[in-house]
Short mmCIF file of C-alpha atoms in Angstrom, two decimals:
data_model
loop_
_atom_site.label_atom_id
_atom_site.label_comp_id
_atom_site.label_asym_id
_atom_site.label_seq_id
_atom_site.Cartn_x
_atom_site.Cartn_y
_atom_site.Cartn_z
CA UNK A 22 90.95 118.84 91.91
CA UNK A 23 93.31 115.90 91.41
CA UNK A 24 91.79 112.87 89.70
CA UNK A 25 93.53 109.58 89.04
CA UNK A 26 92.40 107.21 86.30
CA UNK A 27 93.59 103.70 85.58
CA UNK A 28 93.17 101.95 82.27
CA UNK A 29 92.20 99.22 81.64
CA UNK A 30 89.82 98.38 84.50
CA UNK A 31 90.45 94.69 83.93
CA UNK A 32 93.01 92.71 81.97
CA UNK A 33 93.39 89.00 81.28
CA UNK A 34 96.61 87.67 79.76
CA UNK A 35 98.27 84.29 79.27
CA UNK A 36 101.21 83.40 81.44
CA UNK A 37 104.57 84.66 80.21
CA UNK A 38 103.26 87.76 78.50
CA UNK A 39 104.73 91.19 79.17
CA UNK A 40 102.11 93.77 80.06
CA UNK A 41 101.62 97.45 80.80
CA UNK A 42 99.18 99.03 83.21
CA UNK A 43 98.38 102.70 82.78
CA UNK A 44 97.71 105.47 85.27
CA UNK A 45 96.95 109.11 84.51
CA UNK A 46 96.47 112.09 86.80
CA UNK A 47 95.08 115.56 86.16
CA UNK A 48 97.34 117.77 88.30
CA UNK A 49 101.11 117.54 87.91
CA UNK A 50 101.70 119.04 91.38
CA UNK A 51 102.45 115.72 93.05
CA UNK A 52 105.05 114.70 95.60
CA UNK A 53 105.33 111.13 94.37
CA UNK A 54 103.45 108.24 92.81
CA UNK A 55 103.06 104.83 94.37
CA UNK A 56 101.96 101.52 92.86
CA UNK A 57 100.26 98.98 95.09
CA UNK A 58 99.01 95.46 94.74
CA UNK A 59 95.82 94.27 96.45
CA UNK A 60 94.90 90.60 96.65
CA UNK A 61 91.21 89.71 97.26
CA UNK A 62 90.27 90.33 100.88
CA UNK A 63 93.75 91.54 101.73
CA UNK A 64 95.52 94.80 102.39
CA UNK A 65 97.65 96.86 100.05
CA UNK A 66 101.23 95.87 99.34
CA UNK A 67 103.52 98.65 98.19
CA UNK A 68 105.29 97.72 94.96
CA UNK A 69 107.14 100.83 93.83
CA UNK A 70 107.46 104.46 94.88
CA UNK A 71 108.57 107.07 92.34
CA UNK A 72 109.44 110.52 93.60
CA UNK A 73 108.25 113.47 91.51
CA UNK A 74 111.85 114.18 90.44
CA UNK A 75 112.40 110.61 89.19
CA UNK A 76 111.52 109.05 85.84
CA UNK A 77 111.38 105.38 86.78
CA UNK A 78 111.88 102.72 89.43
CA UNK A 79 112.53 99.02 89.06
CA UNK A 80 112.00 96.06 91.35
CA UNK A 81 112.54 92.60 89.96
CA UNK A 82 110.14 92.05 87.06
CA UNK A 83 108.38 95.36 87.73
CA UNK A 84 109.26 98.70 86.21
CA UNK A 85 107.31 101.87 86.84
CA UNK A 86 107.75 105.08 84.88
CA UNK A 87 106.59 108.60 85.62
CA UNK A 88 106.05 111.49 83.21
CA UNK A 89 104.88 114.26 85.47
CA UNK A 90 104.43 116.85 82.75
CA UNK A 91 101.97 114.68 80.84
CA UNK A 92 100.35 113.27 83.99
CA UNK A 93 101.11 109.64 83.22
CA UNK A 94 102.65 106.61 84.85
CA UNK A 95 102.98 103.05 83.61
CA UNK A 96 103.65 99.82 85.44
CA UNK A 97 105.41 97.26 83.28
CA UNK A 98 105.30 93.63 84.36
CA UNK A 99 107.70 91.32 82.57
CA UNK A 100 107.08 87.61 82.03
CA UNK A 101 103.78 87.57 83.90
CA UNK A 102 102.94 84.65 86.22
CA UNK A 103 99.64 83.42 87.66
CA UNK A 104 100.84 84.69 91.05
CA UNK A 105 100.75 88.21 89.63
CA UNK A 106 96.95 88.03 89.50
CA UNK A 107 95.63 90.81 91.73
CA UNK A 108 94.28 94.36 91.58
CA UNK A 109 96.95 96.96 90.91
CA UNK A 110 96.38 100.42 92.33
CA UNK A 111 98.08 103.64 91.40
CA UNK A 112 98.12 106.54 93.89
CA UNK A 113 99.58 110.04 93.70
CA UNK A 114 101.01 111.57 96.84
CA UNK A 115 100.13 115.17 97.55
CA UNK A 116 100.47 117.64 100.40
CA UNK A 117 100.10 116.23 103.89
CA UNK A 118 101.08 112.74 102.81
CA UNK A 119 97.64 112.19 101.34
CA UNK A 120 97.33 109.53 98.64
CA UNK A 121 94.75 109.92 95.88
CA UNK A 122 93.94 106.56 94.34
CA UNK A 123 92.80 105.37 90.95
CA UNK A 124 90.09 102.75 90.62
CA UNK A 125 92.59 99.98 89.99
CA UNK A 126 93.27 97.45 87.25
CA UNK A 127 92.20 93.90 87.97
CA UNK A 128 94.79 91.59 86.42
CA UNK A 129 94.26 87.91 85.73
CA UNK A 130 97.18 85.84 84.46
CA UNK A 131 96.06 82.49 83.05
CA UNK A 132 98.33 79.43 83.30
CA UNK B 20 106.23 91.10 112.82
CA UNK B 21 103.39 92.88 111.09
CA UNK B 22 104.35 96.49 110.31
CA UNK B 23 100.84 97.98 110.41
CA UNK B 24 98.25 95.91 112.26
CA UNK B 25 94.54 96.52 112.67
CA UNK B 26 91.98 94.89 114.91
CA UNK B 27 89.48 93.50 114.41
CA UNK B 28 89.76 92.11 110.88
CA UNK B 29 85.99 91.67 110.63
CA UNK B 30 83.26 93.57 112.42
CA UNK B 31 79.54 92.92 112.06
CA UNK B 32 77.25 95.18 114.04
CA UNK B 33 73.73 96.60 114.09
CA UNK B 34 72.70 100.06 113.02
CA UNK B 35 72.95 102.61 115.78
CA UNK B 36 75.78 100.89 117.62
CA UNK B 37 79.13 102.47 118.45
CA UNK B 38 82.31 100.62 117.49
CA UNK B 39 86.05 101.14 117.44
CA UNK B 40 88.84 99.92 115.19
CA UNK B 41 92.39 99.91 116.49
CA UNK B 42 95.61 100.41 114.54
CA UNK B 43 99.23 100.08 115.57
CA UNK B 44 102.44 100.49 113.59
CA UNK B 45 105.89 99.31 114.65
CA UNK B 46 107.81 101.13 111.92
CA UNK B 47 108.66 104.19 113.99
CA UNK B 48 106.70 106.40 111.60
CA UNK B 49 105.43 109.84 112.52
CA UNK B 50 102.31 109.87 110.33
CA UNK B 51 99.27 107.61 110.35
CA UNK B 52 96.13 107.53 108.22
CA UNK B 53 92.68 106.07 107.91
CA UNK B 54 91.36 105.24 104.43
CA UNK B 55 87.95 103.88 103.46
CA UNK B 56 87.43 101.43 100.58
CA UNK B 57 83.84 101.40 99.38
CA UNK B 58 81.84 98.64 97.74
CA UNK B 59 83.27 99.63 94.35
CA UNK B 60 86.77 99.15 95.75
CA UNK B 61 87.55 102.89 95.59
CA UNK B 62 89.98 104.04 98.28
CA UNK B 63 89.68 107.48 99.81
CA UNK B 64 91.48 109.13 102.69
CA UNK B 65 89.51 109.98 105.82
CA UNK B 66 92.06 111.29 108.32
CA UNK B 67 95.77 111.70 108.88
CA UNK B 68 97.71 112.37 112.06
CA UNK B 69 101.29 113.52 112.35
CA UNK B 70 102.91 113.16 115.76
CA UNK B 71 99.47 112.79 117.35
CA UNK B 72 98.16 115.96 115.67
CA UNK B 73 95.26 115.91 113.21
CA UNK B 74 96.52 117.00 109.80
CA UNK B 75 93.81 115.93 107.37
CA UNK B 76 90.08 115.61 108.01
CA UNK B 77 88.50 114.87 104.69
CA UNK B 78 84.91 116.05 105.32
CA UNK B 79 84.05 112.88 107.17
CA UNK B 80 80.81 112.89 109.25
CA UNK B 81 81.52 113.82 112.85
CA UNK B 82 80.22 110.39 113.89
CA UNK B 83 83.76 109.30 113.00
CA UNK B 84 86.33 110.33 115.58
CA UNK B 85 89.99 109.34 115.28
CA UNK B 86 92.17 109.24 118.36
CA UNK B 87 95.93 109.01 118.50
CA UNK B 88 97.18 108.25 122.02
CA UNK B 89 100.77 108.14 120.76
CA UNK B 90 102.66 108.12 117.45
CA UNK B 91 102.36 104.37 117.07
CA UNK B 92 98.59 104.16 117.45
CA UNK B 93 95.63 105.62 115.61
CA UNK B 94 92.20 104.35 116.54
CA UNK B 95 88.92 105.05 114.79
CA UNK B 96 85.70 105.33 116.77
CA UNK B 97 82.38 105.38 114.96
CA UNK B 98 79.16 106.45 116.68
CA UNK B 99 75.60 105.65 115.63
CA UNK B 100 76.61 103.32 112.82
CA UNK B 101 74.62 103.52 109.58
CA UNK B 102 74.20 101.02 106.74
CA UNK B 103 76.30 103.27 104.52
CA UNK B 104 79.28 102.93 106.83
CA UNK B 105 79.73 99.36 105.64
CA UNK B 106 83.13 99.28 103.94
CA UNK B 107 86.70 98.16 104.44
CA UNK B 108 88.71 100.56 106.58
CA UNK B 109 92.47 100.65 106.12
CA UNK B 110 95.04 102.09 108.43
CA UNK B 111 98.36 103.24 106.97
CA UNK B 112 101.55 104.91 108.08
CA UNK B 113 104.47 106.78 106.54
CA UNK B 114 107.70 108.24 107.87
CA UNK B 115 106.32 111.76 107.60
CA UNK B 116 103.90 113.85 105.56
CA UNK B 117 106.42 114.43 102.78
CA UNK B 118 107.64 112.23 99.99
CA UNK B 119 107.74 108.96 101.83
CA UNK B 120 106.30 105.55 101.14
CA UNK B 121 103.01 104.55 102.74
CA UNK B 122 102.45 101.13 104.29
CA UNK B 123 98.98 99.73 104.79
CA UNK B 124 97.38 97.37 107.26
CA UNK B 125 95.30 94.36 106.28
CA UNK B 126 92.01 96.23 106.60
CA UNK B 127 88.90 95.91 108.77
CA UNK B 128 85.75 94.82 106.98
CA UNK B 129 82.85 96.56 108.71
CA UNK B 130 79.34 95.32 107.98
CA UNK B 131 76.42 97.23 109.43
CA UNK B 132 73.12 95.30 109.44
#
């Protein structure tokens, strides 16, 4: 059974710091891995999608990596800003288009 | 234009009532989903439909009945609501059931009192 874990559960950093969020999964038979952002009381915003054959994807200050064999993904945020404060969710895509989510990392970036 | 839209955004209702949540996507996607986010913020899939056909039914009580009148719509009807049904329900869509990106709606916060 696929399980997705995100560490840490919560993270508080000062503005400008580079940071890494971690995601691990137990079964390497995935189609893809997707990182989302969720603001309080809002929906999920897709940040990056990495296909199972890819090693990383970049969008602006965000870089996500995928090591399928070890069951790990990281989301790197460069030069963090207070507007980056949100919950970040990692989800692995499996058969049928189903996404299996981690519990999320709640990020707070202090001015 | 909102890509995946749900109505209503908030729903407060009494135990035992029947309610529906509607979802529409204007992305031209073939596949739509319902996810439930519980009080601990954990997201779990409930159903998926591809081209109006049920693909995934994740052992959800049969009080929950999804209906897809066409590819762009997936509604969720809930009978005999219980306190434990209180959660945020998210609709999502993707191009197909393969390796494509999923897009989520803003969620419907259901509170059963």
